[in-house]
PDB file of C-alpha atoms in Angstrom:
ATOM      1  CA  MET A   1      58.424 -15.208  21.857  1.00 71.00           C
ATOM      2  CA  LEU A   2      58.750 -18.106  19.408  1.00 75.00           C
ATOM      3  CA  GLN A   3      61.872 -16.509  17.928  1.00 80.00           C
ATOM      4  CA  LEU A   4      63.591 -17.158  21.268  1.00 82.00           C
ATOM      5  CA  LEU A   5      63.258 -20.926  20.927  1.00 84.00           C
ATOM      6  CA  PRO A   6      66.133 -22.969  19.501  1.00 87.00           C
ATOM      7  CA  ARG A   7      65.918 -24.861  16.213  1.00 90.00           C
ATOM      8  CA  HIS A   8      65.804 -28.275  17.884  1.00 94.00           C
ATOM      9  CA  GLY A   9      63.338 -29.516  20.462  1.00 95.00           C
ATOM     10  CA  LEU A  10      61.172 -32.535  21.083  1.00 96.00           C
ATOM     11  CA  ILE A  11      57.510 -32.516  21.944  1.00 96.00           C
ATOM     12  CA  VAL A  12      55.161 -35.198  23.151  1.00 97.00           C
ATOM     13  CA  PRO A  13      51.859 -33.530  22.198  1.00 97.00           C
ATOM     14  CA  ASP A  14      49.724 -32.417  25.121  1.00 97.00           C
ATOM     15  CA  VAL A  15      52.262 -33.838  27.595  1.00 98.00           C
ATOM     16  CA  ALA A  16      55.806 -32.394  27.598  1.00 97.00           C
ATOM     17  CA  VAL A  17      58.583 -30.563  25.723  1.00 96.00           C
ATOM     18  CA  ALA A  18      62.315 -29.762  26.006  1.00 95.00           C
ATOM     19  CA  PHE A  19      64.832 -28.056  23.730  1.00 95.00           C
ATOM     20  CA  LEU A  20      68.436 -28.547  22.627  1.00 96.00           C
ATOM     21  CA  TYR A  21      70.552 -25.398  22.566  1.00 95.00           C
ATOM     22  CA  GLN A  22      73.618 -25.670  20.350  1.00 96.00           C
ATOM     23  CA  THR A  23      76.930 -23.956  21.062  1.00 95.00           C
ATOM     24  CA  ASP A  24      80.029 -23.415  18.931  1.00 96.00           C
ATOM     25  CA  SER A  25      81.850 -25.915  21.146  1.00 95.00           C
ATOM     26  CA  LYS A  26      81.312 -29.637  21.667  1.00 95.00           C
ATOM     27  CA  ILE A  27      78.755 -28.932  24.421  1.00 93.00           C
ATOM     28  CA  ALA A  28      74.996 -28.719  23.895  1.00 94.00           C
ATOM     29  CA  PHE A  29      72.535 -27.607  26.548  1.00 93.00           C
ATOM     30  CA  VAL A  30      69.073 -28.942  27.255  1.00 93.00           C
ATOM     31  CA  ASP A  31      66.527 -26.512  28.652  1.00 91.00           C
ATOM     32  CA  GLY A  32      62.876 -25.673  28.598  1.00 90.00           C
ATOM     33  CA  PHE A  33      61.625 -28.841  30.278  1.00 91.00           C
ATOM     34  CA  MET A  34      57.901 -28.172  30.559  1.00 93.00           C
ATOM     35  CA  SER A  35      54.950 -30.451  31.064  1.00 95.00           C
ATOM     36  CA  ASN A  36      51.193 -30.221  31.031  1.00 97.00           C
ATOM     37  CA  PRO A  37      50.016 -30.281  34.655  1.00 97.00           C
ATOM     38  CA  ASP A  38      46.777 -31.912  33.471  1.00 98.00           C
ATOM     39  CA  ALA A  39      48.658 -34.928  32.059  1.00 98.00           C
ATOM     40  CA  SER A  40      49.107 -37.888  34.381  1.00 97.00           C
ATOM     41  CA  MET A  41      52.414 -38.242  36.217  1.00 95.00           C
ATOM     42  CA  ASP A  42      53.057 -41.535  34.406  1.00 96.00           C
ATOM     43  CA  ASP A  43      52.516 -39.843  31.028  1.00 97.00           C
ATOM     44  CA  ARG A  44      54.810 -36.967  31.973  1.00 95.00           C
ATOM     45  CA  LEU A  45      57.595 -39.290  33.173  1.00 94.00           C
ATOM     46  CA  SER A  46      57.313 -41.431  30.035  1.00 96.00           C
ATOM     47  CA  ALA A  47      57.362 -38.318  27.865  1.00 97.00           C
ATOM     48  CA  PHE A  48      60.452 -36.951  29.588  1.00 94.00           C
ATOM     49  CA  ASP A  49      62.173 -40.322  29.204  1.00 94.00           C
ATOM     50  CA  ALA A  50      61.487 -40.269  25.458  1.00 96.00           C
ATOM     51  CA  ILE A  51      62.475 -36.606  25.149  1.00 96.00           C
ATOM     52  CA  THR A  52      65.724 -37.076  27.097  1.00 93.00           C
ATOM     53  CA  GLU A  53      66.712 -40.096  25.012  1.00 94.00           C
ATOM     54  CA  GLY A  54      65.773 -38.321  21.788  1.00 96.00           C
ATOM     55  CA  LEU A  55      67.752 -35.187  22.627  1.00 95.00           C
ATOM     56  CA  GLU A  56      70.798 -37.326  23.433  1.00 94.00           C
ATOM     57  CA  VAL A  57      70.538 -39.016  20.024  1.00 96.00           C
ATOM     58  CA  LEU A  58      70.084 -35.668  18.301  1.00 96.00           C
ATOM     59  CA  ALA A  59      73.068 -34.119  20.098  1.00 95.00           C
ATOM     60  CA  ARG A  60      75.296 -37.035  19.042  1.00 95.00           C
ATOM     61  CA  ARG A  61      74.131 -36.735  15.420  1.00 97.00           C
ATOM     62  CA  LEU A  62      74.942 -33.025  15.488  1.00 96.00           C
ATOM     63  CA  GLY A  63      78.496 -33.814  16.654  1.00 96.00           C
ATOM     64  CA  PHE A  64      78.294 -32.803  20.310  1.00 94.00           C
ATOM     65  CA  LYS A  65      80.410 -34.692  22.843  1.00 95.00           C
ATOM     66  CA  HIS A  66      78.675 -33.453  26.002  1.00 92.00           C
ATOM     67  CA  ILE A  67      75.114 -32.573  26.865  1.00 92.00           C
ATOM     68  CA  TRP A  68      74.415 -30.472  29.946  1.00 90.00           C
ATOM     69  CA  VAL A  69      71.469 -28.994  31.788  1.00 89.00           C
ATOM     70  CA  PHE A  70      71.607 -26.344  34.506  1.00 85.00           C
ATOM     71  CA  THR A  71      68.760 -26.676  36.985  1.00 84.00           C
ATOM     72  CA  THR A  72      67.789 -26.393  40.604  1.00 81.00           C
ATOM     73  CA  ARG A  73      64.726 -28.615  40.091  1.00 83.00           C
ATOM     74  CA  LYS A  74      65.177 -31.998  41.749  1.00 84.00           C
ATOM     75  CA  GLY A  75      62.779 -33.657  39.295  1.00 85.00           C
ATOM     76  CA  VAL A  76      64.968 -32.653  36.345  1.00 85.00           C
ATOM     77  CA  VAL A  77      68.058 -33.951  38.166  1.00 85.00           C
ATOM     78  CA  ALA A  78      66.342 -37.268  38.939  1.00 87.00           C
ATOM     79  CA  GLN A  79      65.215 -37.571  35.309  1.00 86.00           C
ATOM     80  CA  ALA A  80      68.726 -36.953  34.013  1.00 87.00           C
ATOM     81  CA  GLU A  81      70.319 -39.351  36.487  1.00 89.00           C
ATOM     82  CA  ARG A  82      67.968 -42.134  35.343  1.00 89.00           C
ATOM     83  CA  HIS A  83      69.610 -41.716  31.931  1.00 89.00           C
ATOM     84  CA  GLY A  84      73.180 -41.901  33.236  1.00 91.00           C
ATOM     85  CA  TRP A  85      73.819 -38.183  33.613  1.00 88.00           C
ATOM     86  CA  LYS A  86      75.984 -37.062  36.536  1.00 88.00           C
ATOM     87  CA  ALA A  87      74.959 -34.221  38.848  1.00 85.00           C
ATOM     88  CA  ASP A  88      77.349 -32.085  40.832  1.00 82.00           C
ATOM     89  CA  ASP A  89      76.522 -30.612  44.220  1.00 77.00           C
ATOM     90  CA  LYS A  90      76.443 -26.969  43.128  1.00 74.00           C
ATOM     91  CA  SER A  91      73.460 -24.653  43.242  1.00 74.00           C
ATOM     92  CA  TYR A  92      73.035 -22.510  40.149  1.00 72.00           C
ATOM     93  CA  LEU A  93      71.332 -19.205  39.554  1.00 70.00           C
ATOM     94  CA  PHE A  94      70.414 -17.897  36.141  1.00 70.00           C
ATOM     95  CA  VAL A  95      71.613 -14.399  35.319  1.00 76.00           C
ATOM     96  CA  GLY A  96      70.736 -12.818  31.987  1.00 74.00           C
ATOM     97  CA  LYS A  97      70.093  -9.620  30.112  1.00 77.00           C
ATOM     98  CA  GLU A  98      67.998  -8.803  27.090  1.00 79.00           C
ATOM     99  CA  LEU A  99      70.136  -7.160  24.420  1.00 76.00           C
ATOM    100  CA  THR A 100      68.396  -4.259  22.769  1.00 79.00           C
TER     101      THR A 100
END
C-alpha cells in the first residue's frame, strides 16, 4: 500500500498526516488527512494547522498556482477555511477504479 502514497506529505508524529498530490497542471491536490484518535483535539487541530501551512508552502515551491481538496467532511472544510481557502456548495463523491 505504501506505493500508493505520493512523494510529498507532512507528518506530525503520533498526531496527524496529509499528502500533496501533484498534477501536470498548475493545480495540486491535498488528500489523506488522517489523525490519531488518541491524540487530544488541541494537538490534532494544531497539527493540521501546521500541515496545511506546510503543504501550501511546498505547493508554491513546486510551482503550483492552486491547491485543492475534495471532501465531504465538515472538519476538513473548516480547517481549510481557517487558512483562507474557499469552499463551494457542491457535494462530491469519489469514483475510482484500480487499473490492473
